Short mmCIF file of N, CA and C in Angstrom, two decimals:
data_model
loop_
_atom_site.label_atom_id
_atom_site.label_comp_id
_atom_site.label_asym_id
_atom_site.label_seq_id
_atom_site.Cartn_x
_atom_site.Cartn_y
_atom_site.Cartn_z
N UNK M 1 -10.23 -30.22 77.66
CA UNK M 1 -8.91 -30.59 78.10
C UNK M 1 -8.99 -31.99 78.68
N UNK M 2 -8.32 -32.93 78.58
CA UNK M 2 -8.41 -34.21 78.42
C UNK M 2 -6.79 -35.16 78.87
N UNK M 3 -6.25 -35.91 79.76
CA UNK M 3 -5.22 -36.76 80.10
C UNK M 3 -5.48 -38.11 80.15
N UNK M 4 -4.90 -38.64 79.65
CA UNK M 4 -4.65 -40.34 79.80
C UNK M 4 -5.12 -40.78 80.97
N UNK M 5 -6.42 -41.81 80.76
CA UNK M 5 -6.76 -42.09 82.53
C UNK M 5 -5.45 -42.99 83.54
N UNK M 6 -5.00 -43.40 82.41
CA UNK M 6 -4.10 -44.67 83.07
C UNK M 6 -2.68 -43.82 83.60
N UNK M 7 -2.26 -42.55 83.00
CA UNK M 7 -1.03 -41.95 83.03
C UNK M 7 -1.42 -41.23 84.32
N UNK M 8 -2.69 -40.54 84.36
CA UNK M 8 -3.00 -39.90 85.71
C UNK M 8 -2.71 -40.40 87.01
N UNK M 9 -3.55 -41.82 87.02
CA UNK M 9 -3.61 -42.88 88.24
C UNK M 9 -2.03 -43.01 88.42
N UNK M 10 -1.57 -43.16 87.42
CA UNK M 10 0.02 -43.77 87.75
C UNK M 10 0.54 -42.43 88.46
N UNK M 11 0.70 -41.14 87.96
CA UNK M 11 1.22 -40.10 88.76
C UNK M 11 0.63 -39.66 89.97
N UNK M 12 -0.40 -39.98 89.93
CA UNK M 12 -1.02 -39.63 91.51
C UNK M 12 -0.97 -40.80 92.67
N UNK M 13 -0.64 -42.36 91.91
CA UNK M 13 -0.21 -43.02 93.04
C UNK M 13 0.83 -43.11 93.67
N UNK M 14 2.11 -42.04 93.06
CA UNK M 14 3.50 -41.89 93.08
C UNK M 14 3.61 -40.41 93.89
N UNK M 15 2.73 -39.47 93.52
CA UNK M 15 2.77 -38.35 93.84
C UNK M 15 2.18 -37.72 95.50
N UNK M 16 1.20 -38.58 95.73
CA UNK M 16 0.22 -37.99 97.10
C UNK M 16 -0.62 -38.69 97.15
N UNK M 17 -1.82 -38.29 97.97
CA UNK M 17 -2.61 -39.28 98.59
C UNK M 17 -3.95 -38.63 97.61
N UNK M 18 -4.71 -39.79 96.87
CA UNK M 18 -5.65 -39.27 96.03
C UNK M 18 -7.17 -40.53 96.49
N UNK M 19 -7.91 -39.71 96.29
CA UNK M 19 -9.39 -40.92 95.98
C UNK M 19 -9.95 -40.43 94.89
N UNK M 20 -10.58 -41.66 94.38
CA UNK M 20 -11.70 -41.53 92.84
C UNK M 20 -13.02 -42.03 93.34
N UNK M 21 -13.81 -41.48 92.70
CA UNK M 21 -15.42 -41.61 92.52
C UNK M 21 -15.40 -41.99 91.62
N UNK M 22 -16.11 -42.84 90.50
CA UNK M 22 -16.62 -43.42 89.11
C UNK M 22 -17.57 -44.22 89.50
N UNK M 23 -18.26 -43.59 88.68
CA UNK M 23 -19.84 -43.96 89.05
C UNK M 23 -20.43 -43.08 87.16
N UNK M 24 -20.84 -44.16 86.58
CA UNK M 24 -21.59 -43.79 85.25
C UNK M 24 -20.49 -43.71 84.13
N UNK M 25 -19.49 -43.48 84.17
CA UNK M 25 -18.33 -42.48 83.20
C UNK M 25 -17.85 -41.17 84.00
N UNK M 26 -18.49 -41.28 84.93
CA UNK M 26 -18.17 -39.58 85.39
C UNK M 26 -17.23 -40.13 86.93
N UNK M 27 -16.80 -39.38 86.82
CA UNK M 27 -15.14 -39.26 87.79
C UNK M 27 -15.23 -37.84 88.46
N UNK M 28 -14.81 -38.63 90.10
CA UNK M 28 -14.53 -37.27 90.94
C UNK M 28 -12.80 -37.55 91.66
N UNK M 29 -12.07 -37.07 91.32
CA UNK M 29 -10.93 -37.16 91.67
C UNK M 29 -10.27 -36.19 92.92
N UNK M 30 -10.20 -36.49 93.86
CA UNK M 30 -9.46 -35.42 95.00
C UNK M 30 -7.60 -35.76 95.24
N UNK M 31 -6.77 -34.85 95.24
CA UNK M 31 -5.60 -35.17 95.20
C UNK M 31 -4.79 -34.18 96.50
N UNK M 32 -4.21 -34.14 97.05
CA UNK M 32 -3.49 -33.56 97.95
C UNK M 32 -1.90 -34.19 97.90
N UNK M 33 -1.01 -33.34 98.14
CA UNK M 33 0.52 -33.63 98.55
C UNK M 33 1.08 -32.91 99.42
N UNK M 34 2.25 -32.89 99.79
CA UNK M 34 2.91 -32.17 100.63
C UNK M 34 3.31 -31.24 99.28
N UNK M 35 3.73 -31.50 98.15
CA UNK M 35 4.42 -30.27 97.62
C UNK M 35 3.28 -29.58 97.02
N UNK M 36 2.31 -29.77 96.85
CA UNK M 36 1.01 -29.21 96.52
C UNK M 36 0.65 -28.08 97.61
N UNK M 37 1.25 -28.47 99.01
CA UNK M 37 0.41 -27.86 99.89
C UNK M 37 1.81 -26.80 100.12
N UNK M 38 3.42 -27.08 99.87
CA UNK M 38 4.18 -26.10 99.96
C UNK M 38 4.31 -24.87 98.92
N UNK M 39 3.24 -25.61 97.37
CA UNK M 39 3.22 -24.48 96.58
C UNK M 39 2.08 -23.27 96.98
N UNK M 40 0.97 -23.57 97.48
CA UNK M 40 -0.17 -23.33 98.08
C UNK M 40 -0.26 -22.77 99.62
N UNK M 41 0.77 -22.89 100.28
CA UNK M 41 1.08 -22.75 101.67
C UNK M 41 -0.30 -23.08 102.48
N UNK M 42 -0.03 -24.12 103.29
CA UNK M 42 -0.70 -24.63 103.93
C UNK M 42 -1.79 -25.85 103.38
N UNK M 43 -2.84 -26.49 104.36
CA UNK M 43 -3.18 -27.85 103.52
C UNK M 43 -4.25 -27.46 102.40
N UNK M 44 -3.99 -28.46 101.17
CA UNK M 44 -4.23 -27.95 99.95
C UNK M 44 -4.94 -29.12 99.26
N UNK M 45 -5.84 -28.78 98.80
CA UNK M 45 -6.18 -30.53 97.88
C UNK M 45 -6.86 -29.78 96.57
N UNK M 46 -7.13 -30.57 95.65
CA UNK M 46 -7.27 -30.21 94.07
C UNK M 46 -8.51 -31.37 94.13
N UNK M 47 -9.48 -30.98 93.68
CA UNK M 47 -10.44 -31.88 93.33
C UNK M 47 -11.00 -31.97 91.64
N UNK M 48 -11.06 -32.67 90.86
CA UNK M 48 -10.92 -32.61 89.69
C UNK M 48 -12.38 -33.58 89.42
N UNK M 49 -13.31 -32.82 88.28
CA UNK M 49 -14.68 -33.69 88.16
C UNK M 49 -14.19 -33.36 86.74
N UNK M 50 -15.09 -34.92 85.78
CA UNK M 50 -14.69 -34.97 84.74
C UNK M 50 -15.67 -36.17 84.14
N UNK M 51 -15.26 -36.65 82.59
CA UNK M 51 -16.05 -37.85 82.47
C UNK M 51 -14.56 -38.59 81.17
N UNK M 52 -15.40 -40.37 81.43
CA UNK M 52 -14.04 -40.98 80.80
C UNK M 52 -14.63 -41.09 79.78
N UNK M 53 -13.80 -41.21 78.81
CA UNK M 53 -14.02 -41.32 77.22
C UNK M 53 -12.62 -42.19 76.93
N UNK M 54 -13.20 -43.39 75.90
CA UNK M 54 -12.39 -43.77 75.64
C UNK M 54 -10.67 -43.71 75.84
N UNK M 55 -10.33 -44.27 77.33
CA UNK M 55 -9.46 -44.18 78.00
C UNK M 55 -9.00 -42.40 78.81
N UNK M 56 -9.21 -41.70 78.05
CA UNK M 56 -8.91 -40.68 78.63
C UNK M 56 -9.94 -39.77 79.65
N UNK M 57 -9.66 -39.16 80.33
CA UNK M 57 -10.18 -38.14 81.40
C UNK M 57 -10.49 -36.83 80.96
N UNK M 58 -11.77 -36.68 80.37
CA UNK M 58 -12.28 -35.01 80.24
C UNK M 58 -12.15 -34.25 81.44
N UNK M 59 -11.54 -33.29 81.35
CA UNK M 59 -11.33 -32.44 82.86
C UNK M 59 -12.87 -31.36 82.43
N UNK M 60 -13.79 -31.22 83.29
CA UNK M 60 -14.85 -30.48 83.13
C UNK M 60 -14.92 -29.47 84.54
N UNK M 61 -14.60 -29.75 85.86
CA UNK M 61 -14.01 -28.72 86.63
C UNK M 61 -13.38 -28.96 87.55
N UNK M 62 -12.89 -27.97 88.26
CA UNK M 62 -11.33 -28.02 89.05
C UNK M 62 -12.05 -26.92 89.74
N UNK M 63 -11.31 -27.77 91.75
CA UNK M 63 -11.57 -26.87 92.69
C UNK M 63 -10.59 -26.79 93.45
N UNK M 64 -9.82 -25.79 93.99
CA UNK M 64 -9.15 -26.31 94.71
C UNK M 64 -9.13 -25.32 96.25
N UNK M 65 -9.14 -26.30 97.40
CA UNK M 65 -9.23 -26.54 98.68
C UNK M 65 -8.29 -25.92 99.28
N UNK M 66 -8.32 -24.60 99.85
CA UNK M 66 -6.91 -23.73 100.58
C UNK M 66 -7.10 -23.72 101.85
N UNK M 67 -6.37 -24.04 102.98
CA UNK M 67 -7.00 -23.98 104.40
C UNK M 67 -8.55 -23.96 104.66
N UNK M 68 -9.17 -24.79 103.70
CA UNK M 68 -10.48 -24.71 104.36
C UNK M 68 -11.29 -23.95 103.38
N UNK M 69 -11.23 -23.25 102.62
CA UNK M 69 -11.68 -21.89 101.54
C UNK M 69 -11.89 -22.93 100.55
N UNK M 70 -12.42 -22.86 99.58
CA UNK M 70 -12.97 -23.59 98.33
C UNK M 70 -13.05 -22.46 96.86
N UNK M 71 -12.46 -22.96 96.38
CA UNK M 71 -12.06 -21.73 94.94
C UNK M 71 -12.40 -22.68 93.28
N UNK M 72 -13.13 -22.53 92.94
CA UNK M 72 -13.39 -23.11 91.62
C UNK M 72 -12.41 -22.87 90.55
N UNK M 73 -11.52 -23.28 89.92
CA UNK M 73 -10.28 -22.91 89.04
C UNK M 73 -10.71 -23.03 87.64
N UNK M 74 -10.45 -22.38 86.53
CA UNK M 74 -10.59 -22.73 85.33
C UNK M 74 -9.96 -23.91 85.02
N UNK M 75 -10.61 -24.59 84.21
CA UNK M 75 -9.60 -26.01 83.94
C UNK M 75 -8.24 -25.83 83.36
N UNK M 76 -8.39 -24.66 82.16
CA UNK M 76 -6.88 -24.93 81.58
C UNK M 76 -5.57 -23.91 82.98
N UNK M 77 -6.25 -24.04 83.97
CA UNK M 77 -4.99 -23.89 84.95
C UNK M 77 -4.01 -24.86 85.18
N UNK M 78 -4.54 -26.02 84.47
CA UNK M 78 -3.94 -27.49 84.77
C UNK M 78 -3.24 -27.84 83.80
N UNK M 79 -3.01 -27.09 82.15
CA UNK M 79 -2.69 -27.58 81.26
C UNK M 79 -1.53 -27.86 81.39
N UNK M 80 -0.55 -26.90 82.15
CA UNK M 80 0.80 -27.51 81.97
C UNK M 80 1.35 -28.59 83.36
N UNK M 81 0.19 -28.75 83.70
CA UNK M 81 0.57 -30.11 84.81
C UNK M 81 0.08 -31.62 84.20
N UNK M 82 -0.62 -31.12 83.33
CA UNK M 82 -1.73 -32.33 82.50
C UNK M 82 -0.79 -32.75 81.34
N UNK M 83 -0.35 -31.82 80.44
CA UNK M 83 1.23 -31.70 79.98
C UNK M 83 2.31 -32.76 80.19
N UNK M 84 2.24 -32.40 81.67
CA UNK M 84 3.80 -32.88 82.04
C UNK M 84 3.07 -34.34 82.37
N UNK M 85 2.29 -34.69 82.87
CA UNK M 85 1.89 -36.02 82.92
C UNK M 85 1.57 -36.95 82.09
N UNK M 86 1.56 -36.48 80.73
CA UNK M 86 1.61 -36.71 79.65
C UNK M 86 3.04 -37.66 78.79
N UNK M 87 3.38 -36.68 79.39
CA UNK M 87 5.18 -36.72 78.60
C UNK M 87 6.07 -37.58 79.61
N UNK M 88 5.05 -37.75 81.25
CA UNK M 88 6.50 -38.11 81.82
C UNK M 88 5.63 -39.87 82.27
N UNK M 89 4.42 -40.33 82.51
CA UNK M 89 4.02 -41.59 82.87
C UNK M 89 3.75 -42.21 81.92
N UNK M 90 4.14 -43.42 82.06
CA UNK M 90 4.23 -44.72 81.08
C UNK M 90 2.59 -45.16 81.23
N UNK M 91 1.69 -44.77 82.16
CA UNK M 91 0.24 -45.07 81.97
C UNK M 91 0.28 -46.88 82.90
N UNK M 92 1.01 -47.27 83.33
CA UNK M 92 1.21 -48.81 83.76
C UNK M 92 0.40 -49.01 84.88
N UNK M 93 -0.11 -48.17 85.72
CA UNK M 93 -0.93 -48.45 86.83
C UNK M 93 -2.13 -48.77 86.45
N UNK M 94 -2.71 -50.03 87.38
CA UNK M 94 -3.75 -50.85 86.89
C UNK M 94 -5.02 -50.02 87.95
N UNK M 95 -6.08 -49.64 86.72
CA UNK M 95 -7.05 -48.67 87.29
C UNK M 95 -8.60 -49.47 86.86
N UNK M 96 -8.36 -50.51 86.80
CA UNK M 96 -9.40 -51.68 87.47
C UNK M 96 -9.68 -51.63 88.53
#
């Protein structure tokens, strides 16, 4: 499962407060929001490890962070958020 690196950055700099790791090709992405944390009740963050390939982001695993608890997610839990980020960012954020 795989998203546009450039479409990602753009929705997560619009969406919540995120940091990246890249180091080799390989990417550690942590993301948190307020509506992340109202779907989730209480504070919530999504951490996403992966590697870049020719512009895009291999999603290889997904954790996500519930009050403190740590839960490993299957990746295609993300497909229809990976989906929509797809269809809805123009990719314009500069990820230099």
């Amino acid at each position: 499962m795989s998203v546009t690196k450039s479409k990602l950055f753009s929705f997560l700099s619009r969406s919540g407060l995120y940091s990246v790791e890249e180091r080799e090709g390989r990417l550690v992405i942590s993301f948190s929001s307020l509506d992340l944390e109202g779907i989730l009740g209480g504070y919530a963050e999504i951490t996403i490890e992966g590697r870049e390939e020719g512009g895009k982001v291999h999603l290889q695993r997904v954790t996500v962070v519930r009050n403190g608890r740590s839960e490993e997610v299957n990746v295609e839990a993300l497909e229809g958020w990976l989906e929509y980020i797809e269809m809805t960012e123009r990719g314009s954020h500069n990820t230099q």
